[in-house]
Structures are given as structure tokens and as C-alpha cells.
């Protein structure tokens, strides 16, 4: 009987990681995610510091790694895994592999830059230097271990372990992972939802329903509620943009470079095509997001038919035609120049939870201005700067300065790329015979609500594991 160990994204939304071990010694790692955000409320060390703690397994003894999608909370420690001796294959969908190169190389550059910056301060204090979590060379090593798998294809990833990727509808290349475990003449089936997409999201297809499993791991990011209707959210966004234009302020939108930014460009393009976009310029201040746009276009066949046909119907198959007022910035100087713009601009920049990146500098220059509007289109994890702002902090610390929060803050409930509670229940409800169900990738209070809803609606008791728990498959 195989064993599954819950390592990361257990009662939290970052650091996704699970270890599958069979009786004859095969070890397959499902996800290798980075922890993001902060823990505690008194200036404690970054949750990210836990990314340096030893893996609870020997990377050299792993036979395979299987990845659901490219977001760093699912993939971000792959370079460190390779650095510490893992030499085996990393299986992911074809488009995920393309995005993975973008994500990991960018992360490695940031790791090197952050270590360089930190060491400047440490040298002044007489402290020893720190090394980056991993380097560009480490990321390149991990990327060379990628193995591309198309949706619906079944591959042998290790002795007795077969994997099939199904469309999860979350971001480009995102997958529901189905693992078949063949041991001693019997077959057991583990299904990992990955991050399930919202059926209201643009561009992505509806998550593939599955019906057979012995054990299901279900994400629960929004297990406590349903998302607001997408059309209502679009009306709210249009109203915010008009108010900002009337009041003479900028609109800042913290956004993840992969997934959320492409959704926003699609929606702003719709506004532009329909004559409902009052601003004269939209800045995409994220070279990474611009490169992600190109990868999305390279895999246009994965885009939902209805959205692809809508764009074709307007005669705007390319981003430049769809949203011609979009401007992308590449250099740091171009980014800093945006801080001289006092009104009339929409600025989309990373990171999505304001834990770093160019959005932090734009917040420093706009957050204290009452006429400016900050729009949060997605989930803000506990301990992040974005969560502090959303929760109503009067001041926040940005780049070693205390900044007053005077701008108008908006959270949009219909833009999430994650399934809401009803969508989660609908998807997992397709499984026959109620397999063992474990809730992962969610904050504890949201898991508790989802567990109650599953009991009420499906008469199905879900389990909430603790970090380090092991179960038999």
C-alpha cells in the first residue's frame, strides 16, 4: 500500500508539496512549491524563510516530480531541488513547461538580486553575507529536466506510477493530476485537483470532470464562499475606472504576471472595443507578464472557444489590436518614469499580493493619494502587504518607509482564477462512491466552511490534514 505525505499547502495557500511512496521504494513528488508571504503579526521573519529549511526527504532519492501548473507556489522550489541533487524528470503539460521557464528564470534572477541587496545592508552592519536561495544556473538545471505531456495522454513517470493530466482551467497549462498506482496486482487512483479554475473566468476552459478515484485532494482557496457574478464585477470595475478618471487619479492593479494579467487585458480590451474605457493609456509594468502574453498567444488553441471567437469577431486577433492603448515597460527607468504620472493611467504590475516587484514602488507613490484607486482582483494571503491593505490598515511599511493608506481600495470578487465553493462542490460531486477526500491549499477557516458544506450538500465527510500527516493510498 502506497503512502502519501502532506508536506506543503496544508491549512495554508502556498508551498504546495506532497510525497507519494510505494512499498517497493518508488518516490514521486507531487509539486515543489515556494512559500510566499509572511507569518505572524509582529514583524516576524518572512514565511519565505521556510523555503531554506531542509526538505523532509532526500532529493537524490526521488524518481520523478509531477507538476500541476507553473505558479511559483506550486513550482518555485524546483531549482533548489535540482541544486540539492535531484536529477530525474519533471513532468508537466506542454504549455506549463513553456511558462515554467519564464517563472523559474525570473524567480532565480530575483533570488540573486535580493541576496545582493541584502548583502549590501549586512556588510554595513558587519554581518556575514547570505547566499541566494538558488541561482539562474540552478533554474536552468531544473528546466533541462522538464518532460512535456499533452492533456489526456497517460505516461509512466516511475515504476508502477502512471499519470494523466486533465485541464484544470486555472491558467494556461494548468492540470488536474490523475495518478494510477499499480502495486502487487492492484490499482489505486489518486486525483489531485491542482488549482481549479472558475467557470466564470475568461480565456480558460471549464475544469474537466472526473468520476473515478480512491483518494481525492481538493484545493479550498475559496472554500468559504462563491464568487460574485462576473458581469456584476465588470460593471463595478467600469465604475471604478470612470470614478478614477473623474477624480484625477491613477488606477493601480496588483496582478500576477501569469493568468490574472491576461484576464485583465482581455476585460480591458472588451471595455475598449465597446467604448467603455475612459483612460487613455494602460501600462503593463511587467516584462514577465508581457512575455507570458506571448506564450498565451503561442497556445491560442487552449483558449476557450467563446472568447477566441469573440476576439475574432471584432477583427482583433492580436493584443495590440485588442487593446491598442496598452503600453509595456521593460527597463527599471521606464518603470520609475510611471511614478511621475499623476492621473489618467491604469498601471498593472506585479506582484499580485504586493510582496515585491514593481507594484510596491507604485504603491509608495500613489497609496497616500486620496484620488487614486487600488484594485485588488484576486486573493491576498495572510501576512502579505496586499492583505494588510485590504484588511484596512491605516499605514503600511513599504521599502523601509511608513506610508499612509489614503487611496480608495477595491476588491473585486468575480475575477478569481480559483473555483468558488459551489464550483468546488460541483466538480468533486462527479466522483462516484465518495472516495476519501482531503482538503488542501486553503486557510483553515475556509476549509472548515467547505467541509461543512460538503457534509450538508453531498453527505460527504472531508478530512483536513495536518502538516506532515501520512495516509495510505
CSV table of C-alpha atoms in Angstrom, one decimal, residues 114-365:
chain,number,residue,atom,x,y,z
A,114,UNK,CA,17.6,40.0,-3.4
A,115,UNK,CA,20.7,38.4,-2.0
A,116,UNK,CA,22.9,41.1,-3.5
A,117,UNK,CA,20.7,43.8,-2.0
A,118,UNK,CA,20.6,42.1,1.4
A,119,UNK,CA,24.3,41.7,1.5
A,120,UNK,CA,24.8,45.4,1.0
A,121,UNK,CA,22.9,46.1,4.2
A,122,UNK,CA,24.6,43.2,6.0
A,123,UNK,CA,28.1,44.4,5.1
A,124,UNK,CA,27.3,47.8,6.7
A,125,UNK,CA,26.2,46.0,9.9
A,126,UNK,CA,29.2,43.7,10.0
A,127,UNK,CA,27.1,40.6,9.3
A,128,UNK,CA,28.2,37.7,7.2
A,129,UNK,CA,26.8,37.6,3.6
A,130,UNK,CA,23.8,35.3,2.6
A,131,UNK,CA,23.6,33.2,-0.5
A,132,UNK,CA,20.6,33.3,-2.8
A,133,UNK,CA,18.0,30.5,-2.3
A,134,UNK,CA,19.0,29.4,-5.8
A,135,UNK,CA,20.6,30.8,-8.9
A,136,UNK,CA,19.9,31.1,-12.6
A,137,UNK,CA,22.2,28.1,-13.1
A,138,UNK,CA,20.1,26.1,-10.7
A,139,UNK,CA,16.9,27.1,-12.5
A,140,UNK,CA,18.5,26.2,-15.9
A,141,UNK,CA,19.4,22.8,-14.5
A,142,UNK,CA,15.8,22.1,-13.4
A,143,UNK,CA,14.4,23.3,-16.7
A,144,UNK,CA,16.5,20.8,-18.5
A,145,UNK,CA,14.7,18.1,-16.6
A,146,UNK,CA,11.2,19.0,-18.0
A,147,UNK,CA,9.2,16.4,-19.8
A,148,UNK,CA,6.3,17.6,-21.8
A,149,UNK,CA,2.9,15.8,-21.7
A,150,UNK,CA,-0.2,16.7,-23.6
A,151,UNK,CA,-3.6,16.8,-22.0
A,152,UNK,CA,-5.3,13.4,-21.9
A,153,UNK,CA,-2.1,11.4,-22.5
A,154,UNK,CA,-1.1,8.8,-20.0
A,155,UNK,CA,2.6,8.4,-19.2
A,156,UNK,CA,4.6,6.1,-17.0
A,157,UNK,CA,6.5,8.5,-14.7
A,158,UNK,CA,8.1,5.9,-12.5
A,159,UNK,CA,7.9,2.2,-11.9
A,160,UNK,CA,4.2,1.4,-11.2
A,161,UNK,CA,3.1,5.0,-11.4
A,162,UNK,CA,1.1,6.4,-14.4
A,163,UNK,CA,0.0,10.0,-14.7
A,164,UNK,CA,-2.7,11.7,-16.8
A,165,UNK,CA,-3.1,15.4,-17.0
A,166,UNK,CA,-6.6,16.9,-17.4
A,167,UNK,CA,-7.5,20.5,-18.0
A,168,UNK,CA,-7.9,22.4,-14.7
A,169,UNK,CA,-9.0,25.7,-16.3
A,170,UNK,CA,-6.9,27.8,-13.9
A,171,UNK,CA,-4.1,29.3,-16.0
A,172,UNK,CA,-2.6,28.2,-19.3
A,173,UNK,CA,-1.3,24.7,-18.9
A,174,UNK,CA,-2.9,24.1,-15.5
A,175,UNK,CA,-3.8,20.4,-14.9
A,176,UNK,CA,-5.8,18.1,-12.7
A,177,UNK,CA,-3.4,15.3,-11.9
A,178,UNK,CA,-4.6,11.7,-12.0
A,179,UNK,CA,-2.1,9.2,-10.7
A,180,UNK,CA,-2.6,5.4,-11.1
A,181,UNK,CA,-0.6,3.4,-8.6
A,182,UNK,CA,0.0,-0.2,-9.7
A,183,UNK,CA,1.2,-2.4,-6.9
A,184,UNK,CA,1.2,-6.2,-6.5
A,185,UNK,CA,-1.6,-6.8,-8.9
A,186,UNK,CA,-3.9,-4.0,-7.7
A,187,UNK,CA,-4.5,-0.4,-8.9
A,188,UNK,CA,-5.3,2.6,-6.8
A,189,UNK,CA,-6.2,6.0,-8.2
A,190,UNK,CA,-5.2,9.4,-6.6
A,191,UNK,CA,-6.6,12.6,-8.1
A,192,UNK,CA,-5.1,15.9,-7.2
A,193,UNK,CA,-7.3,18.8,-8.3
A,194,UNK,CA,-4.4,21.3,-8.6
A,195,UNK,CA,-5.9,24.8,-8.6
A,196,UNK,CA,-9.3,24.6,-10.2
A,197,UNK,CA,-10.4,27.5,-12.4
A,198,UNK,CA,-13.5,29.4,-12.0
A,199,UNK,CA,-16.2,28.7,-14.6
A,200,UNK,CA,-16.7,32.5,-14.9
A,201,UNK,CA,-13.1,33.2,-15.8
A,202,UNK,CA,-12.3,34.3,-19.3
A,203,UNK,CA,-9.9,32.5,-21.7
A,204,UNK,CA,-9.7,29.2,-19.8
A,205,UNK,CA,-11.8,26.2,-20.5
A,206,UNK,CA,-14.1,24.6,-17.8
A,207,UNK,CA,-12.2,22.1,-15.5
A,208,UNK,CA,-12.5,18.6,-16.7
A,209,UNK,CA,-14.9,16.5,-14.5
A,210,UNK,CA,-13.6,13.1,-13.3
A,211,UNK,CA,-15.6,10.3,-11.8
A,212,UNK,CA,-13.1,7.6,-10.6
A,213,UNK,CA,-10.7,7.8,-7.7
A,214,UNK,CA,-9.8,6.2,-4.4
A,215,UNK,CA,-8.4,9.4,-2.9
A,216,UNK,CA,-9.0,13.0,-3.9
A,217,UNK,CA,-7.0,16.0,-2.9
A,218,UNK,CA,-9.2,19.1,-3.3
A,219,UNK,CA,-8.0,22.7,-3.2
A,220,UNK,CA,-10.0,25.0,-1.0
A,221,UNK,CA,-8.7,28.5,-1.5
A,222,UNK,CA,-12.2,29.9,-1.8
A,223,UNK,CA,-13.9,27.1,0.1
A,224,UNK,CA,-15.9,29.5,2.3
A,225,UNK,CA,-17.8,31.4,-0.5
A,226,UNK,CA,-18.9,31.8,-4.0
A,227,UNK,CA,-17.5,34.5,-6.3
A,228,UNK,CA,-19.6,37.4,-7.3
A,229,UNK,CA,-21.2,37.3,-10.7
A,230,UNK,CA,-18.7,38.2,-13.3
A,231,UNK,CA,-20.9,40.6,-15.1
A,232,UNK,CA,-21.6,42.5,-11.8
A,233,UNK,CA,-17.8,42.6,-11.2
A,234,UNK,CA,-17.2,44.0,-14.7
A,235,UNK,CA,-19.8,46.7,-14.0
A,236,UNK,CA,-18.1,47.6,-10.7
A,237,UNK,CA,-14.7,47.7,-12.5
A,238,UNK,CA,-16.1,50.0,-15.2
A,239,UNK,CA,-17.5,52.3,-12.4
A,240,UNK,CA,-14.1,52.4,-10.6
A,241,UNK,CA,-12.3,53.3,-13.8
A,242,UNK,CA,-14.8,56.1,-14.5
A,243,UNK,CA,-14.6,57.5,-11.0
A,244,UNK,CA,-10.8,57.5,-11.1
A,245,UNK,CA,-10.8,59.4,-14.3
A,246,UNK,CA,-13.3,61.9,-12.9
A,247,UNK,CA,-11.3,62.4,-9.7
A,248,UNK,CA,-8.0,62.8,-11.5
A,249,UNK,CA,-6.2,59.8,-10.0
A,250,UNK,CA,-4.4,56.7,-11.3
A,251,UNK,CA,-5.7,53.1,-11.0
A,252,UNK,CA,-3.2,50.6,-9.7
A,253,UNK,CA,-3.9,46.9,-10.2
A,254,UNK,CA,-1.5,44.4,-8.4
A,255,UNK,CA,-1.6,41.3,-10.6
A,256,UNK,CA,0.2,38.0,-11.1
A,257,UNK,CA,2.1,38.0,-14.3
A,258,UNK,CA,0.7,34.7,-15.4
A,259,UNK,CA,-3.1,34.2,-15.5
A,260,UNK,CA,-4.5,37.2,-13.8
A,261,UNK,CA,-2.8,39.8,-16.1
A,262,UNK,CA,-4.1,38.0,-19.2
A,263,UNK,CA,-7.6,38.1,-17.8
A,264,UNK,CA,-7.3,41.8,-17.1
A,265,UNK,CA,-6.1,42.6,-20.6
A,266,UNK,CA,-8.9,40.6,-22.0
A,267,UNK,CA,-11.5,42.6,-19.9
A,268,UNK,CA,-9.9,46.0,-20.5
A,269,UNK,CA,-9.8,45.1,-24.2
A,270,UNK,CA,-13.5,44.4,-24.1
A,271,UNK,CA,-14.1,47.8,-22.5
A,272,UNK,CA,-12.0,49.5,-25.2
A,273,UNK,CA,-13.8,47.7,-28.0
A,274,UNK,CA,-17.2,48.6,-26.5
A,275,UNK,CA,-16.2,52.3,-25.9
A,276,UNK,CA,-16.3,51.9,-22.1
A,277,UNK,CA,-12.7,52.6,-21.2
A,278,UNK,CA,-12.2,56.2,-20.1
A,279,UNK,CA,-8.5,56.1,-19.6
A,280,UNK,CA,-6.2,56.9,-22.5
A,281,UNK,CA,-3.4,54.6,-21.6
A,282,UNK,CA,-2.9,51.2,-19.8
A,283,UNK,CA,0.6,50.4,-18.7
A,284,UNK,CA,1.7,46.8,-18.2
A,285,UNK,CA,4.7,47.3,-16.0
A,286,UNK,CA,5.9,43.7,-16.0
A,287,UNK,CA,8.3,42.4,-18.6
A,288,UNK,CA,7.4,38.9,-17.3
A,289,UNK,CA,3.7,39.4,-18.0
A,290,UNK,CA,4.5,40.7,-21.5
A,291,UNK,CA,6.4,37.5,-22.2
A,292,UNK,CA,3.6,35.5,-20.7
A,293,UNK,CA,1.2,37.2,-23.1
A,294,UNK,CA,3.3,35.9,-26.0
A,295,UNK,CA,3.2,32.3,-24.6
A,296,UNK,CA,-0.6,32.5,-24.3
A,297,UNK,CA,-0.8,33.5,-27.9
A,298,UNK,CA,1.5,30.6,-28.9
A,299,UNK,CA,-1.0,28.3,-27.3
A,300,UNK,CA,-4.1,30.0,-28.5
A,301,UNK,CA,-5.7,26.7,-29.2
A,302,UNK,CA,-6.1,26.1,-25.4
A,303,UNK,CA,-8.1,29.3,-25.1
A,304,UNK,CA,-11.9,28.9,-24.6
A,305,UNK,CA,-13.7,28.8,-27.9
A,306,UNK,CA,-16.3,31.5,-26.9
A,307,UNK,CA,-13.6,34.1,-26.0
A,308,UNK,CA,-11.4,33.2,-29.0
A,309,UNK,CA,-14.4,33.7,-31.3
A,310,UNK,CA,-15.4,37.0,-29.6
A,311,UNK,CA,-11.9,38.4,-30.3
A,312,UNK,CA,-12.0,37.1,-33.9
A,313,UNK,CA,-15.4,38.7,-34.4
A,314,UNK,CA,-14.0,42.1,-33.6
A,315,UNK,CA,-11.2,41.6,-36.0
A,316,UNK,CA,-8.6,41.9,-33.2
A,317,UNK,CA,-6.7,38.6,-33.0
A,318,UNK,CA,-3.6,40.2,-31.6
A,319,UNK,CA,-3.1,42.0,-28.2
A,320,UNK,CA,-2.0,45.2,-30.0
A,321,UNK,CA,-5.3,45.3,-31.9
A,322,UNK,CA,-7.5,44.2,-29.0
A,323,UNK,CA,-6.2,46.9,-26.6
A,324,UNK,CA,-4.2,49.4,-28.7
A,325,UNK,CA,-3.7,51.8,-25.8
A,326,UNK,CA,-1.6,49.1,-23.9
A,327,UNK,CA,2.0,50.1,-23.3
A,328,UNK,CA,4.6,47.7,-21.9
A,329,UNK,CA,7.6,48.8,-19.9
A,330,UNK,CA,10.8,46.9,-19.9
A,331,UNK,CA,13.6,48.8,-18.1
A,332,UNK,CA,13.7,49.9,-14.5
A,333,UNK,CA,13.9,53.5,-15.8
A,334,UNK,CA,10.7,53.1,-17.8
A,335,UNK,CA,9.0,51.8,-14.7
A,336,UNK,CA,10.2,54.6,-12.5
A,337,UNK,CA,9.0,57.2,-15.1
A,338,UNK,CA,5.5,56.0,-14.4
A,339,UNK,CA,5.7,57.4,-10.9
A,340,UNK,CA,5.7,60.9,-12.5
A,341,UNK,CA,2.2,60.3,-13.9
A,342,UNK,CA,-0.3,61.8,-11.5
A,343,UNK,CA,-3.6,60.9,-13.3
A,344,UNK,CA,-5.3,59.2,-16.1
A,345,UNK,CA,-3.3,55.9,-16.1
A,346,UNK,CA,-4.1,52.3,-15.4
A,347,UNK,CA,-1.0,50.6,-14.1
A,348,UNK,CA,-0.9,46.8,-13.9
A,349,UNK,CA,2.2,45.4,-12.2
A,350,UNK,CA,3.4,42.5,-10.1
A,351,UNK,CA,3.4,41.0,-7.7
A,352,UNK,CA,-0.2,40.0,-7.2
A,353,UNK,CA,-0.1,40.1,-3.4
A,354,UNK,CA,2.3,43.1,-3.3
A,355,UNK,CA,5.1,41.0,-1.7
A,356,UNK,CA,7.6,42.5,-4.1
A,357,UNK,CA,8.1,43.6,-7.7
A,358,UNK,CA,7.3,46.9,-9.3
A,359,UNK,CA,3.8,47.4,-7.8
A,360,UNK,CA,5.5,48.1,-4.5
A,361,UNK,CA,7.2,51.2,-5.9
A,362,UNK,CA,3.9,52.4,-7.5
A,363,UNK,CA,2.1,51.9,-4.2
A,364,UNK,CA,4.7,54.1,-2.5
A,365,UNK,CA,3.9,56.9,-4.9
